[in-house]
């Protein structure tokens, strides 16, 4: 069974998202607007 | 001292229009999710792109009201990230590869330094045989085995993504290996180089 397992890999490198990515996601979220009409869902982006 | 607010509360607040809640969710989980993605793709820029796409999906789903809160926000986000990682590797598989021609073959000057042509053929045959055997496994066993062996994921990650306990994931792995051994014996397949 040991043959089925890969060689040990180095510990996982911890990385954090870049501030630009976080800012983009926050801006994206603020601009996204969802509206509903009966069973229909509309999404649009406010400038 | 920083107070950790429960994910379900942050998600609820965000759905109700509190944009600050998203900022807190990103701050809380970004390192864990991005590190998970990076551990699979091993490229900082690609990992960042997949992270961004993951959260775009999260934002859209939450705003549309399609998310059902069951206290599993992080596993849900990890599952989205996992699917996008698979999409990334599928796309890359379709990329054209260098084949060489009659005048010049890059492999005449490059060597892996390990296997000669015969051993390479045997290795390829073994890998092809194993692929066929893995394909014969029940879907749940195949999924766990693929994640563990080919994607190098831990059983904790597998359990989170497949939505089962670690023991179930371990059990599925065990049965997958038992079943592969049975198939090897039944078909007299030789898996040594």
mmCIF file of C-alpha atoms in Angstrom:
data_model
loop_
_atom_site.group_PDB
_atom_site.id
_atom_site.type_symbol
_atom_site.label_atom_id
_atom_site.label_comp_id
_atom_site.label_asym_id
_atom_site.label_seq_id
_atom_site.Cartn_x
_atom_site.Cartn_y
_atom_site.Cartn_z
ATOM 1 C CA UNK A 1 0.000 0.000 0.000
ATOM 2 C CA UNK A 2 2.902 2.368 0.697
ATOM 3 C CA UNK A 3 3.682 2.364 -3.035
ATOM 4 C CA UNK A 4 0.364 4.035 -3.703
ATOM 5 C CA UNK A 5 1.282 7.157 -1.757
ATOM 6 C CA UNK A 6 3.410 9.922 -3.231
ATOM 7 C CA UNK A 7 6.657 11.112 -1.674
ATOM 8 C CA UNK A 8 6.114 13.556 1.204
ATOM 9 C CA UNK A 9 5.755 17.089 -0.101
ATOM 10 C CA UNK A 10 7.110 20.201 1.619
ATOM 11 C CA UNK A 11 4.766 22.002 3.985
ATOM 12 C CA UNK A 12 2.155 24.123 2.265
ATOM 13 C CA UNK A 13 3.231 27.694 1.571
ATOM 14 C CA UNK A 14 0.845 30.216 3.073
ATOM 15 C CA UNK A 15 -0.079 33.038 0.741
ATOM 16 C CA UNK A 16 -2.400 35.985 1.179
ATOM 17 C CA UNK A 17 -4.424 37.648 -1.543
ATOM 18 C CA UNK A 18 -2.982 40.889 -2.905
ATOM 19 C CA UNK A 19 -4.679 44.086 -1.727
ATOM 20 C CA UNK A 20 -5.649 44.843 -5.362
ATOM 21 C CA UNK A 21 -7.568 41.564 -5.579
ATOM 22 C CA UNK A 22 -9.390 42.238 -2.320
ATOM 23 C CA UNK A 23 -10.218 45.804 -3.408
ATOM 24 C CA UNK A 24 -11.447 44.564 -6.773
ATOM 25 C CA UNK A 25 -13.758 42.038 -5.100
ATOM 26 C CA UNK A 26 -15.121 44.637 -2.686
ATOM 27 C CA UNK A 27 -15.754 47.082 -5.553
ATOM 28 C CA UNK A 28 -17.310 44.307 -7.619
ATOM 29 C CA UNK A 29 -19.624 43.450 -4.763
ATOM 30 C CA UNK A 30 -20.632 47.084 -4.195
ATOM 31 C CA UNK A 31 -21.376 47.558 -7.908
ATOM 32 C CA UNK A 32 -23.383 44.350 -8.328
ATOM 33 C CA UNK A 33 -27.081 44.911 -8.090
ATOM 34 C CA UNK A 34 -29.657 42.141 -8.186
ATOM 35 C CA UNK A 35 -33.298 42.835 -8.902
ATOM 36 C CA UNK A 36 -36.253 40.490 -9.166
ATOM 37 C CA UNK A 37 -39.410 40.563 -11.164
ATOM 38 C CA UNK A 38 -41.787 37.660 -10.563
ATOM 39 C CA UNK A 39 -39.614 34.566 -11.172
ATOM 40 C CA UNK A 40 -36.922 36.437 -13.064
ATOM 41 C CA UNK A 41 -33.643 37.560 -11.493
ATOM 42 C CA UNK A 42 -31.675 40.399 -13.123
ATOM 43 C CA UNK A 43 -28.098 41.295 -12.269
ATOM 44 C CA UNK A 44 -26.433 44.520 -13.326
ATOM 45 C CA UNK A 45 -23.458 46.617 -12.375
ATOM 46 C CA UNK A 46 -23.809 50.166 -11.183
ATOM 47 C CA UNK A 47 -21.003 52.516 -12.102
ATOM 48 C CA UNK B 1 -8.126 41.299 21.116
ATOM 49 C CA UNK B 2 -9.801 40.605 17.788
ATOM 50 C CA UNK B 3 -13.292 39.130 18.040
ATOM 51 C CA UNK B 4 -14.087 36.402 15.492
ATOM 52 C CA UNK B 5 -17.643 36.702 14.230
ATOM 53 C CA UNK B 6 -19.321 33.506 13.090
ATOM 54 C CA UNK B 7 -19.437 33.007 9.303
ATOM 55 C CA UNK B 8 -23.194 32.454 9.328
ATOM 56 C CA UNK B 9 -23.705 35.895 10.914
ATOM 57 C CA UNK B 10 -21.380 37.575 8.421
ATOM 58 C CA UNK B 11 -23.097 35.825 5.504
ATOM 59 C CA UNK B 12 -26.523 36.850 6.801
ATOM 60 C CA UNK B 13 -25.388 40.467 7.238
ATOM 61 C CA UNK B 14 -23.871 40.510 3.762
ATOM 62 C CA UNK B 15 -27.041 39.151 2.164
ATOM 63 C CA UNK B 16 -28.927 41.914 3.984
ATOM 64 C CA UNK B 17 -26.682 44.511 2.341
ATOM 65 C CA UNK B 18 -23.789 44.982 4.770
ATOM 66 C CA UNK B 19 -20.739 45.204 2.477
ATOM 67 C CA UNK B 20 -18.430 45.346 5.499
ATOM 68 C CA UNK B 21 -19.363 41.710 6.215
ATOM 69 C CA UNK B 22 -17.790 40.630 2.920
ATOM 70 C CA UNK B 23 -14.610 42.466 3.834
ATOM 71 C CA UNK B 24 -14.492 40.565 7.116
ATOM 72 C CA UNK B 25 -15.142 37.221 5.388
ATOM 73 C CA UNK B 26 -12.340 37.930 2.907
ATOM 74 C CA UNK B 27 -9.997 38.992 5.692
ATOM 75 C CA UNK B 28 -10.863 35.899 7.711
ATOM 76 C CA UNK B 29 -10.509 33.274 4.983
ATOM 77 C CA UNK B 30 -8.366 34.695 2.192
ATOM 78 C CA UNK B 31 -5.103 33.118 3.356
ATOM 79 C CA UNK B 32 -6.601 29.678 3.803
ATOM 80 C CA UNK B 33 -8.422 29.645 0.465
ATOM 81 C CA UNK B 34 -5.579 31.171 -1.543
ATOM 82 C CA UNK B 35 -3.027 28.817 0.046
ATOM 83 C CA UNK B 36 -5.251 25.866 -0.863
ATOM 84 C CA UNK B 37 -5.454 27.051 -4.479
ATOM 85 C CA UNK B 38 -1.728 27.808 -4.604
ATOM 86 C CA UNK B 39 -0.887 24.352 -3.235
ATOM 87 C CA UNK B 40 -2.604 22.867 -6.285
ATOM 88 C CA UNK B 41 -1.630 25.183 -9.149
ATOM 89 C CA UNK B 42 1.822 26.228 -7.844
ATOM 90 C CA UNK B 43 1.659 29.569 -9.633
ATOM 91 C CA UNK B 44 1.041 32.763 -7.674
ATOM 92 C CA UNK B 45 -0.713 34.665 -10.497
ATOM 93 C CA UNK B 46 -2.945 31.753 -11.534
ATOM 94 C CA UNK B 47 -3.815 31.125 -7.891
ATOM 95 C CA UNK B 48 -4.796 34.781 -7.501
ATOM 96 C CA UNK B 49 -6.986 34.591 -10.647
ATOM 97 C CA UNK B 50 -8.751 31.453 -9.406
ATOM 98 C CA UNK B 51 -9.222 33.054 -5.981
ATOM 99 C CA UNK B 52 -10.808 36.098 -7.642
ATOM 100 C CA UNK B 53 -13.110 33.929 -9.796
ATOM 101 C CA UNK B 54 -14.078 31.919 -6.721
ATOM 102 C CA UNK B 55 -15.208 35.017 -4.841
ATOM 103 C CA UNK B 56 -16.991 36.450 -7.863
ATOM 104 C CA UNK B 57 -19.092 33.265 -7.837
ATOM 105 C CA UNK B 58 -19.562 33.535 -4.083
ATOM 106 C CA UNK B 59 -20.682 37.176 -4.329
ATOM 107 C CA UNK B 60 -23.107 36.486 -7.184
ATOM 108 C CA UNK B 61 -24.617 33.459 -5.434
ATOM 109 C CA UNK B 62 -25.051 35.299 -2.142
ATOM 110 C CA UNK B 63 -26.551 38.391 -3.758
ATOM 111 C CA UNK B 64 -28.950 36.300 -5.812
ATOM 112 C CA UNK B 65 -30.118 34.612 -2.616
ATOM 113 C CA UNK B 66 -29.222 31.147 -3.973
ATOM 114 C CA UNK B 67 -27.044 30.216 -0.984
ATOM 115 C CA UNK B 68 -28.643 28.159 1.752
ATOM 116 C CA UNK B 69 -26.947 28.713 5.098
ATOM 117 C CA UNK B 70 -26.080 25.428 6.773
ATOM 118 C CA UNK B 71 -23.077 26.630 8.718
ATOM 119 C CA UNK B 72 -20.700 25.424 6.012
ATOM 120 C CA UNK B 73 -19.572 28.623 4.349
ATOM 121 C CA UNK B 74 -15.861 27.749 4.149
ATOM 122 C CA UNK B 75 -16.334 24.181 2.771
ATOM 123 C CA UNK B 76 -18.740 25.651 0.212
ATOM 124 C CA UNK B 77 -16.170 28.252 -0.922
ATOM 125 C CA UNK B 78 -13.447 25.585 -0.972
ATOM 126 C CA UNK B 79 -15.631 23.426 -3.184
ATOM 127 C CA UNK B 80 -16.097 26.298 -5.646
ATOM 128 C CA UNK B 81 -12.327 26.877 -5.636
ATOM 129 C CA UNK B 82 -11.722 23.157 -6.153
ATOM 130 C CA UNK B 83 -14.045 23.073 -9.177
ATOM 131 C CA UNK B 84 -12.306 26.103 -10.687
ATOM 132 C CA UNK B 85 -8.916 24.435 -10.156
ATOM 133 C CA UNK B 86 -10.173 21.382 -12.049
ATOM 134 C CA UNK B 87 -11.435 23.669 -14.842
ATOM 135 C CA UNK B 88 -7.998 25.291 -14.978
ATOM 136 C CA UNK B 89 -6.223 21.934 -15.378
ATOM 137 C CA UNK B 90 -8.759 20.773 -17.958
ATOM 138 C CA UNK B 91 -8.150 23.914 -20.006
ATOM 139 C CA UNK B 92 -4.373 23.426 -19.775
ATOM 140 C CA UNK B 93 -4.660 19.856 -21.006
ATOM 141 C CA UNK B 94 -6.042 21.203 -24.258
ATOM 142 C CA UNK B 95 -2.987 23.420 -24.805
ATOM 143 C CA UNK B 96 -0.907 22.396 -27.881
ATOM 144 C CA UNK B 97 2.245 20.433 -27.107
ATOM 145 C CA UNK B 98 5.558 20.380 -28.966
ATOM 146 C CA UNK B 99 5.861 17.287 -31.146
ATOM 147 C CA UNK B 100 9.195 17.736 -32.992
ATOM 148 C CA UNK B 101 9.814 16.838 -36.674
ATOM 149 C CA UNK B 102 12.138 14.793 -38.941
ATOM 150 C CA UNK B 103 14.894 17.435 -39.035
ATOM 151 C CA UNK B 104 15.009 18.186 -35.363
ATOM 152 C CA UNK B 105 13.738 16.371 -32.360
ATOM 153 C CA UNK B 106 14.148 18.214 -29.076
ATOM 154 C CA UNK B 107 14.260 14.875 -27.255
ATOM 155 C CA UNK B 108 17.472 13.916 -29.059
ATOM 156 C CA UNK B 109 19.309 16.524 -26.980
ATOM 157 C CA UNK B 110 17.135 16.484 -23.879
ATOM 158 C CA UNK B 111 16.977 13.558 -21.547
ATOM 159 C CA UNK B 112 15.327 12.914 -18.219
ATOM 160 C CA UNK B 113 18.482 11.056 -17.169
ATOM 161 C CA UNK B 114 16.489 8.257 -15.619
ATOM 162 C CA UNK B 115 14.582 6.030 -18.016
ATOM 163 C CA UNK B 116 15.672 4.582 -21.334
ATOM 164 C CA UNK B 117 13.183 4.155 -24.183
ATOM 165 C CA UNK B 118 12.150 0.648 -23.167
ATOM 166 C CA UNK B 119 11.592 1.525 -19.549
ATOM 167 C CA UNK B 120 9.700 4.637 -20.560
ATOM 168 C CA UNK B 121 7.370 2.520 -22.711
ATOM 169 C CA UNK B 122 6.823 0.130 -19.826
ATOM 170 C CA UNK B 123 6.159 3.056 -17.488
ATOM 171 C CA UNK B 124 3.627 4.511 -19.926
ATOM 172 C CA UNK B 125 1.949 1.109 -20.259
ATOM 173 C CA UNK B 126 1.710 0.782 -16.486
ATOM 174 C CA UNK B 127 0.254 4.281 -16.165
ATOM 175 C CA UNK B 128 -2.273 3.506 -18.918
ATOM 176 C CA UNK B 129 -3.230 0.242 -17.181
ATOM 177 C CA UNK B 130 -3.690 2.047 -13.882
ATOM 178 C CA UNK B 131 -5.857 4.697 -15.539
ATOM 179 C CA UNK B 132 -8.102 1.950 -16.926
ATOM 180 C CA UNK B 133 -8.292 0.282 -13.521
ATOM 181 C CA UNK B 134 -9.103 3.540 -11.759
ATOM 182 C CA UNK B 135 -11.864 4.202 -14.289
ATOM 183 C CA UNK B 136 -13.516 0.900 -13.330
ATOM 184 C CA UNK B 137 -13.853 1.929 -9.673
ATOM 185 C CA UNK B 138 -17.166 3.094 -8.219
ATOM 186 C CA UNK B 139 -17.490 6.862 -8.538
ATOM 187 C CA UNK B 140 -17.017 7.683 -4.823
ATOM 188 C CA UNK B 141 -13.837 5.587 -4.566
ATOM 189 C CA UNK B 142 -12.478 6.971 -7.824
ATOM 190 C CA UNK B 143 -13.052 10.528 -6.609
ATOM 191 C CA UNK B 144 -11.132 10.014 -3.350
ATOM 192 C CA UNK B 145 -8.288 8.111 -5.016
ATOM 193 C CA UNK B 146 -7.893 10.750 -7.742
ATOM 194 C CA UNK B 147 -7.812 13.599 -5.232
ATOM 195 C CA UNK B 148 -5.308 11.801 -2.996
ATOM 196 C CA UNK B 149 -2.909 10.341 -5.574
ATOM 197 C CA UNK B 150 -3.154 12.621 -8.588
ATOM 198 C CA UNK B 151 -4.017 15.916 -6.889
ATOM 199 C CA UNK B 152 -1.995 15.266 -3.748
ATOM 200 C CA UNK B 153 -4.748 16.447 -1.410
ATOM 201 C CA UNK B 154 -4.902 15.564 2.282
ATOM 202 C CA UNK B 155 -7.773 13.440 3.584
ATOM 203 C CA UNK B 156 -8.981 16.489 5.531
ATOM 204 C CA UNK B 157 -9.262 18.469 2.286
ATOM 205 C CA UNK B 158 -10.910 15.529 0.516
ATOM 206 C CA UNK B 159 -13.426 15.165 3.342
ATOM 207 C CA UNK B 160 -14.246 18.897 3.233
ATOM 208 C CA UNK B 161 -14.710 18.976 -0.521
ATOM 209 C CA UNK B 162 -16.666 15.753 -0.912
ATOM 210 C CA UNK B 163 -18.812 16.514 2.134
ATOM 211 C CA UNK B 164 -18.010 13.277 4.016
ATOM 212 C CA UNK B 165 -16.089 12.523 7.212
ATOM 213 C CA UNK B 166 -12.352 11.839 7.163
ATOM 214 C CA UNK B 167 -13.051 8.218 8.153
ATOM 215 C CA UNK B 168 -15.387 7.778 5.197
ATOM 216 C CA UNK B 169 -12.767 9.249 2.862
ATOM 217 C CA UNK B 170 -10.132 6.901 4.334
ATOM 218 C CA UNK B 171 -12.523 3.963 3.946
ATOM 219 C CA UNK B 172 -13.188 4.813 0.326
ATOM 220 C CA UNK B 173 -9.464 5.034 -0.341
ATOM 221 C CA UNK B 174 -8.936 1.655 1.292
ATOM 222 C CA UNK B 175 -11.685 0.003 -0.754
ATOM 223 C CA UNK B 176 -10.369 1.661 -3.915
ATOM 224 C CA UNK B 177 -6.938 0.096 -3.341
ATOM 225 C CA UNK B 178 -8.456 -3.293 -2.473
ATOM 226 C CA UNK B 179 -10.566 -3.205 -5.616
ATOM 227 C CA UNK B 180 -7.593 -2.230 -7.779
ATOM 228 C CA UNK B 181 -5.562 -5.109 -6.325
ATOM 229 C CA UNK B 182 -8.425 -7.521 -7.080
ATOM 230 C CA UNK B 183 -8.618 -6.306 -10.675
ATOM 231 C CA UNK B 184 -4.827 -6.628 -11.053
ATOM 232 C CA UNK B 185 -4.974 -10.254 -9.832
ATOM 233 C CA UNK B 186 -8.033 -11.153 -11.889
ATOM 234 C CA UNK B 187 -6.517 -9.772 -15.097
ATOM 235 C CA UNK B 188 -2.925 -10.924 -14.440
ATOM 236 C CA UNK B 189 -1.627 -7.416 -14.897
ATOM 237 C CA UNK B 190 2.040 -6.778 -14.092
ATOM 238 C CA UNK B 191 2.597 -3.340 -12.587
ATOM 239 C CA UNK B 192 6.383 -3.285 -12.187
ATOM 240 C CA UNK B 193 9.039 -1.568 -14.252
#
